[in-house]
């Protein structure tokens, strides 16, 4: 999409088991994003840092759940997870990137876990 036609969500729904967020866009894209994936790819300063060298790998989130999704203006949402993390602001464009490039993001995460001797379970 061009800068003048940013994606706009037409659906944003948390599954009944609180493990998946479904987001659909006006461009026809629809993605089911796992709570664990959203949590470990949080756009928060706590995870991303303020510079690439400050990025943190977050282990032990395999069973994390989404407690609630809160609007932030008309451009994003804040996701509240059951581990009390809620500082990430997920823009529509970031959701689209997560949905369109899951292998890329997930491979980086798994590689970082392995390199640091961490696990998805603890």
mmCIF file with all atom_site columns, C-alpha atoms in Angstrom:
data_model
loop_
_atom_site.group_PDB
_atom_site.id
_atom_site.type_symbol
_atom_site.label_atom_id
_atom_site.label_alt_id
_atom_site.label_comp_id
_atom_site.label_asym_id
_atom_site.label_entity_id
_atom_site.label_seq_id
_atom_site.pdbx_PDB_ins_code
_atom_site.Cartn_x
_atom_site.Cartn_y
_atom_site.Cartn_z
_atom_site.occupancy
_atom_site.B_iso_or_equiv
_atom_site.pdbx_formal_charge
_atom_site.auth_seq_id
_atom_site.auth_comp_id
_atom_site.auth_asym_id
_atom_site.auth_atom_id
_atom_site.pdbx_PDB_model_num
ATOM 1   C CA . UNK A 1 1   ? 0.000   0.000   0.000  1.00 0.00 ? 1   UNK A CA 1
ATOM 2   C CA . UNK A 1 2   ? 1.182   3.508   -0.633 1.00 0.00 ? 2   UNK A CA 1
ATOM 3   C CA . UNK A 1 3   ? 1.697   6.091   2.065  1.00 0.00 ? 3   UNK A CA 1
ATOM 4   C CA . UNK A 1 4   ? -1.563  7.747   0.968  1.00 0.00 ? 4   UNK A CA 1
ATOM 5   C CA . UNK A 1 5   ? -3.607  4.570   1.368  1.00 0.00 ? 5   UNK A CA 1
ATOM 6   C CA . UNK A 1 6   ? -2.513  3.098   4.667  1.00 0.00 ? 6   UNK A CA 1
ATOM 7   C CA . UNK A 1 7   ? -4.181  -0.176  5.581  1.00 0.00 ? 7   UNK A CA 1
ATOM 8   C CA . UNK A 1 8   ? -7.276  0.136   7.729  1.00 0.00 ? 8   UNK A CA 1
ATOM 9   C CA . UNK A 1 9   ? -8.578  -2.708  9.917  1.00 0.00 ? 9   UNK A CA 1
ATOM 10  C CA . UNK A 1 10  ? -12.043 -4.038  9.185  1.00 0.00 ? 10  UNK A CA 1
ATOM 11  C CA . UNK A 1 11  ? -11.906 -6.704  11.904 1.00 0.00 ? 11  UNK A CA 1
ATOM 12  C CA . UNK A 1 12  ? -9.930  -7.076  15.122 1.00 0.00 ? 12  UNK A CA 1
ATOM 13  C CA . UNK A 1 13  ? -10.921 -10.070 17.226 1.00 0.00 ? 13  UNK A CA 1
ATOM 14  C CA . UNK A 1 14  ? -9.361  -12.026 20.090 1.00 0.00 ? 14  UNK A CA 1
ATOM 15  C CA . UNK A 1 15  ? -10.114 -15.769 20.017 1.00 0.00 ? 15  UNK A CA 1
ATOM 16  C CA . UNK A 1 16  ? -12.136 -17.300 22.840 1.00 0.00 ? 16  UNK A CA 1
ATOM 17  C CA . UNK A 1 17  ? -9.010  -19.016 24.229 1.00 0.00 ? 17  UNK A CA 1
ATOM 18  C CA . UNK A 1 18  ? -7.170  -15.632 24.178 1.00 0.00 ? 18  UNK A CA 1
ATOM 19  C CA . UNK A 1 19  ? -4.263  -17.193 22.221 1.00 0.00 ? 19  UNK A CA 1
ATOM 20  C CA . UNK A 1 20  ? -4.887  -15.572 18.805 1.00 0.00 ? 20  UNK A CA 1
ATOM 21  C CA . UNK A 1 21  ? -5.678  -12.127 17.444 1.00 0.00 ? 21  UNK A CA 1
ATOM 22  C CA . UNK A 1 22  ? -7.363  -12.024 14.047 1.00 0.00 ? 22  UNK A CA 1
ATOM 23  C CA . UNK A 1 23  ? -6.969  -8.822  12.077 1.00 0.00 ? 23  UNK A CA 1
ATOM 24  C CA . UNK A 1 24  ? -8.482  -8.139  8.663  1.00 0.00 ? 24  UNK A CA 1
ATOM 25  C CA . UNK A 1 25  ? -7.771  -5.107  6.491  1.00 0.00 ? 25  UNK A CA 1
ATOM 26  C CA . UNK A 1 26  ? -9.564  -3.111  3.835  1.00 0.00 ? 26  UNK A CA 1
ATOM 27  C CA . UNK A 1 27  ? -7.005  -4.327  1.280  1.00 0.00 ? 27  UNK A CA 1
ATOM 28  C CA . UNK A 1 28  ? -8.235  -7.920  1.675  1.00 0.00 ? 28  UNK A CA 1
ATOM 29  C CA . UNK A 1 29  ? -5.404  -9.096  3.945  1.00 0.00 ? 29  UNK A CA 1
ATOM 30  C CA . UNK A 1 30  ? -6.435  -11.176 6.964  1.00 0.00 ? 30  UNK A CA 1
ATOM 31  C CA . UNK A 1 31  ? -4.036  -12.619 9.519  1.00 0.00 ? 31  UNK A CA 1
ATOM 32  C CA . UNK A 1 32  ? -4.354  -14.819 12.592 1.00 0.00 ? 32  UNK A CA 1
ATOM 33  C CA . UNK A 1 33  ? -1.509  -13.776 14.897 1.00 0.00 ? 33  UNK A CA 1
ATOM 34  C CA . UNK A 1 34  ? -0.573  -15.923 17.893 1.00 0.00 ? 34  UNK A CA 1
ATOM 35  C CA . UNK A 1 35  ? -0.405  -14.191 21.270 1.00 0.00 ? 35  UNK A CA 1
ATOM 36  C CA . UNK A 1 36  ? 3.145   -15.528 21.759 1.00 0.00 ? 36  UNK A CA 1
ATOM 37  C CA . UNK A 1 37  ? 4.239   -14.072 18.405 1.00 0.00 ? 37  UNK A CA 1
ATOM 38  C CA . UNK A 1 38  ? 2.688   -10.695 19.225 1.00 0.00 ? 38  UNK A CA 1
ATOM 39  C CA . UNK A 1 39  ? 4.272   -10.667 22.689 1.00 0.00 ? 39  UNK A CA 1
ATOM 40  C CA . UNK A 1 40  ? 7.817   -11.518 21.588 1.00 0.00 ? 40  UNK A CA 1
ATOM 41  C CA . UNK A 1 41  ? 7.589   -9.065  18.666 1.00 0.00 ? 41  UNK A CA 1
ATOM 42  C CA . UNK A 1 42  ? 6.159   -6.284  20.826 1.00 0.00 ? 42  UNK A CA 1
ATOM 43  C CA . UNK A 1 43  ? 7.051   -2.847  19.446 1.00 0.00 ? 43  UNK A CA 1
ATOM 44  C CA . UNK A 1 44  ? 7.628   -1.593  23.001 1.00 0.00 ? 44  UNK A CA 1
ATOM 45  C CA . UNK A 1 45  ? 10.855  0.051   24.110 1.00 0.00 ? 45  UNK A CA 1
ATOM 46  C CA . UNK A 1 46  ? 11.094  -2.741  26.709 1.00 0.00 ? 46  UNK A CA 1
ATOM 47  C CA . UNK A 1 47  ? 11.545  -5.290  23.884 1.00 0.00 ? 47  UNK A CA 1
ATOM 48  C CA . UNK A 1 48  ? 12.868  -3.258  20.928 1.00 0.00 ? 48  UNK A CA 1
ATOM 49  C CA . UNK A 1 49  ? 14.980  -0.896  23.010 1.00 0.00 ? 49  UNK A CA 1
ATOM 50  C CA . UNK A 1 50  ? 15.770  2.623   21.850 1.00 0.00 ? 50  UNK A CA 1
ATOM 51  C CA . UNK A 1 51  ? 18.523  1.343   19.533 1.00 0.00 ? 51  UNK A CA 1
ATOM 52  C CA . UNK A 1 52  ? 19.184  -2.029  17.836 1.00 0.00 ? 52  UNK A CA 1
ATOM 53  C CA . UNK A 1 53  ? 21.880  -2.830  20.403 1.00 0.00 ? 53  UNK A CA 1
ATOM 54  C CA . UNK A 1 54  ? 19.278  -2.572  23.194 1.00 0.00 ? 54  UNK A CA 1
ATOM 55  C CA . UNK A 1 55  ? 16.869  -5.137  21.670 1.00 0.00 ? 55  UNK A CA 1
ATOM 56  C CA . UNK A 1 56  ? 15.858  -7.854  24.140 1.00 0.00 ? 56  UNK A CA 1
ATOM 57  C CA . UNK A 1 57  ? 14.912  -11.452 23.470 1.00 0.00 ? 57  UNK A CA 1
ATOM 58  C CA . UNK A 1 58  ? 11.874  -12.380 25.560 1.00 0.00 ? 58  UNK A CA 1
ATOM 59  C CA . UNK A 1 59  ? 11.823  -16.075 26.552 1.00 0.00 ? 59  UNK A CA 1
ATOM 60  C CA . UNK A 1 60  ? 9.094   -18.204 28.128 1.00 0.00 ? 60  UNK A CA 1
ATOM 61  C CA . UNK A 1 61  ? 6.022   -16.794 26.383 1.00 0.00 ? 61  UNK A CA 1
ATOM 62  C CA . UNK A 1 62  ? 4.664   -19.944 24.699 1.00 0.00 ? 62  UNK A CA 1
ATOM 63  C CA . UNK A 1 63  ? 1.508   -19.865 26.856 1.00 0.00 ? 63  UNK A CA 1
ATOM 64  C CA . UNK A 1 64  ? 0.953   -16.107 27.094 1.00 0.00 ? 64  UNK A CA 1
ATOM 65  C CA . UNK A 1 65  ? -2.618  -14.898 26.581 1.00 0.00 ? 65  UNK A CA 1
ATOM 66  C CA . UNK A 1 66  ? -4.205  -11.652 25.475 1.00 0.00 ? 66  UNK A CA 1
ATOM 67  C CA . UNK A 1 67  ? -6.252  -10.014 28.240 1.00 0.00 ? 67  UNK A CA 1
ATOM 68  C CA . UNK A 1 68  ? -7.545  -7.064  26.229 1.00 0.00 ? 68  UNK A CA 1
ATOM 69  C CA . UNK A 1 69  ? -6.958  -4.893  23.184 1.00 0.00 ? 69  UNK A CA 1
ATOM 70  C CA . UNK A 1 70  ? -7.265  -1.150  23.730 1.00 0.00 ? 70  UNK A CA 1
ATOM 71  C CA . UNK A 1 71  ? -7.515  1.486   20.956 1.00 0.00 ? 71  UNK A CA 1
ATOM 72  C CA . UNK A 1 72  ? -4.773  4.114   20.722 1.00 0.00 ? 72  UNK A CA 1
ATOM 73  C CA . UNK A 1 73  ? -6.136  6.986   18.680 1.00 0.00 ? 73  UNK A CA 1
ATOM 74  C CA . UNK A 1 74  ? -7.259  5.794   15.268 1.00 0.00 ? 74  UNK A CA 1
ATOM 75  C CA . UNK A 1 75  ? -3.910  4.367   14.196 1.00 0.00 ? 75  UNK A CA 1
ATOM 76  C CA . UNK A 1 76  ? -3.071  1.546   16.611 1.00 0.00 ? 76  UNK A CA 1
ATOM 77  C CA . UNK A 1 77  ? -3.934  -0.608  19.609 1.00 0.00 ? 77  UNK A CA 1
ATOM 78  C CA . UNK A 1 78  ? -2.253  -1.507  22.879 1.00 0.00 ? 78  UNK A CA 1
ATOM 79  C CA . UNK A 1 79  ? -2.356  -5.208  23.697 1.00 0.00 ? 79  UNK A CA 1
ATOM 80  C CA . UNK A 1 80  ? -2.539  -6.252  27.342 1.00 0.00 ? 80  UNK A CA 1
ATOM 81  C CA . UNK A 1 81  ? -1.023  -9.702  27.954 1.00 0.00 ? 81  UNK A CA 1
ATOM 82  C CA . UNK A 1 82  ? -1.521  -11.918 31.001 1.00 0.00 ? 82  UNK A CA 1
ATOM 83  C CA . UNK A 1 83  ? 2.170   -11.514 31.944 1.00 0.00 ? 83  UNK A CA 1
ATOM 84  C CA . UNK A 1 84  ? 1.254   -7.827  32.573 1.00 0.00 ? 84  UNK A CA 1
ATOM 85  C CA . UNK A 1 85  ? 3.153   -6.546  29.520 1.00 0.00 ? 85  UNK A CA 1
ATOM 86  C CA . UNK A 1 86  ? 1.130   -3.740  27.920 1.00 0.00 ? 86  UNK A CA 1
ATOM 87  C CA . UNK A 1 87  ? 3.543   -1.069  26.740 1.00 0.00 ? 87  UNK A CA 1
ATOM 88  C CA . UNK A 1 88  ? 3.645   -1.993  23.047 1.00 0.00 ? 88  UNK A CA 1
ATOM 89  C CA . UNK A 1 89  ? 1.672   0.156   20.599 1.00 0.00 ? 89  UNK A CA 1
ATOM 90  C CA . UNK A 1 90  ? 0.827   -1.927  17.523 1.00 0.00 ? 90  UNK A CA 1
ATOM 91  C CA . UNK A 1 91  ? 0.116   0.248   14.486 1.00 0.00 ? 91  UNK A CA 1
ATOM 92  C CA . UNK A 1 92  ? -2.001  -1.073  11.613 1.00 0.00 ? 92  UNK A CA 1
ATOM 93  C CA . UNK A 1 93  ? 1.081   -1.074  9.385  1.00 0.00 ? 93  UNK A CA 1
ATOM 94  C CA . UNK A 1 94  ? 3.060   -3.071  12.003 1.00 0.00 ? 94  UNK A CA 1
ATOM 95  C CA . UNK A 1 95  ? 0.240   -5.661  12.199 1.00 0.00 ? 95  UNK A CA 1
ATOM 96  C CA . UNK A 1 96  ? 0.359   -5.942  8.417  1.00 0.00 ? 96  UNK A CA 1
ATOM 97  C CA . UNK A 1 97  ? 4.145   -6.486  8.535  1.00 0.00 ? 97  UNK A CA 1
ATOM 98  C CA . UNK A 1 98  ? 3.787   -9.163  11.241 1.00 0.00 ? 98  UNK A CA 1
ATOM 99  C CA . UNK A 1 99  ? 1.077   -10.882 9.214  1.00 0.00 ? 99  UNK A CA 1
ATOM 100 C CA . UNK A 1 100 ? 2.908   -10.728 5.888  1.00 0.00 ? 100 UNK A CA 1
ATOM 101 C CA . UNK A 1 101 ? 6.369   -11.709 7.205  1.00 0.00 ? 101 UNK A CA 1
ATOM 102 C CA . UNK A 1 102 ? 5.844   -14.227 10.019 1.00 0.00 ? 102 UNK A CA 1
ATOM 103 C CA . UNK A 1 103 ? 8.627   -16.586 8.929  1.00 0.00 ? 103 UNK A CA 1
ATOM 104 C CA . UNK A 1 104 ? 11.175  -13.769 8.888  1.00 0.00 ? 104 UNK A CA 1
ATOM 105 C CA . UNK A 1 105 ? 10.231  -12.438 12.339 1.00 0.00 ? 105 UNK A CA 1
ATOM 106 C CA . UNK A 1 106 ? 9.853   -15.910 13.885 1.00 0.00 ? 106 UNK A CA 1
ATOM 107 C CA . UNK A 1 107 ? 13.181  -17.203 12.522 1.00 0.00 ? 107 UNK A CA 1
ATOM 108 C CA . UNK A 1 108 ? 15.012  -14.212 14.008 1.00 0.00 ? 108 UNK A CA 1
ATOM 109 C CA . UNK A 1 109 ? 13.307  -14.820 17.373 1.00 0.00 ? 109 UNK A CA 1
ATOM 110 C CA . UNK A 1 110 ? 14.111  -18.562 17.422 1.00 0.00 ? 110 UNK A CA 1
ATOM 111 C CA . UNK A 1 111 ? 17.735  -17.903 16.417 1.00 0.00 ? 111 UNK A CA 1
ATOM 112 C CA . UNK A 1 112 ? 18.126  -15.326 19.211 1.00 0.00 ? 112 UNK A CA 1
ATOM 113 C CA . UNK A 1 113 ? 16.671  -17.764 21.758 1.00 0.00 ? 113 UNK A CA 1
ATOM 114 C CA . UNK A 1 114 ? 19.125  -20.456 20.676 1.00 0.00 ? 114 UNK A CA 1
ATOM 115 C CA . UNK A 1 115 ? 22.121  -18.105 20.653 1.00 0.00 ? 115 UNK A CA 1
ATOM 116 C CA . UNK A 1 116 ? 21.296  -16.939 24.179 1.00 0.00 ? 116 UNK A CA 1
ATOM 117 C CA . UNK A 1 117 ? 20.457  -20.389 25.568 1.00 0.00 ? 117 UNK A CA 1
ATOM 118 C CA . UNK A 1 118 ? 16.837  -19.375 26.190 1.00 0.00 ? 118 UNK A CA 1
ATOM 119 C CA . UNK A 1 119 ? 13.574  -21.240 25.671 1.00 0.00 ? 119 UNK A CA 1
ATOM 120 C CA . UNK A 1 120 ? 10.001  -20.525 24.580 1.00 0.00 ? 120 UNK A CA 1
ATOM 121 C CA . UNK A 1 121 ? 8.911   -22.301 27.796 1.00 0.00 ? 121 UNK A CA 1
ATOM 122 C CA . UNK A 1 122 ? 10.949  -20.509 30.488 1.00 0.00 ? 122 UNK A CA 1
#
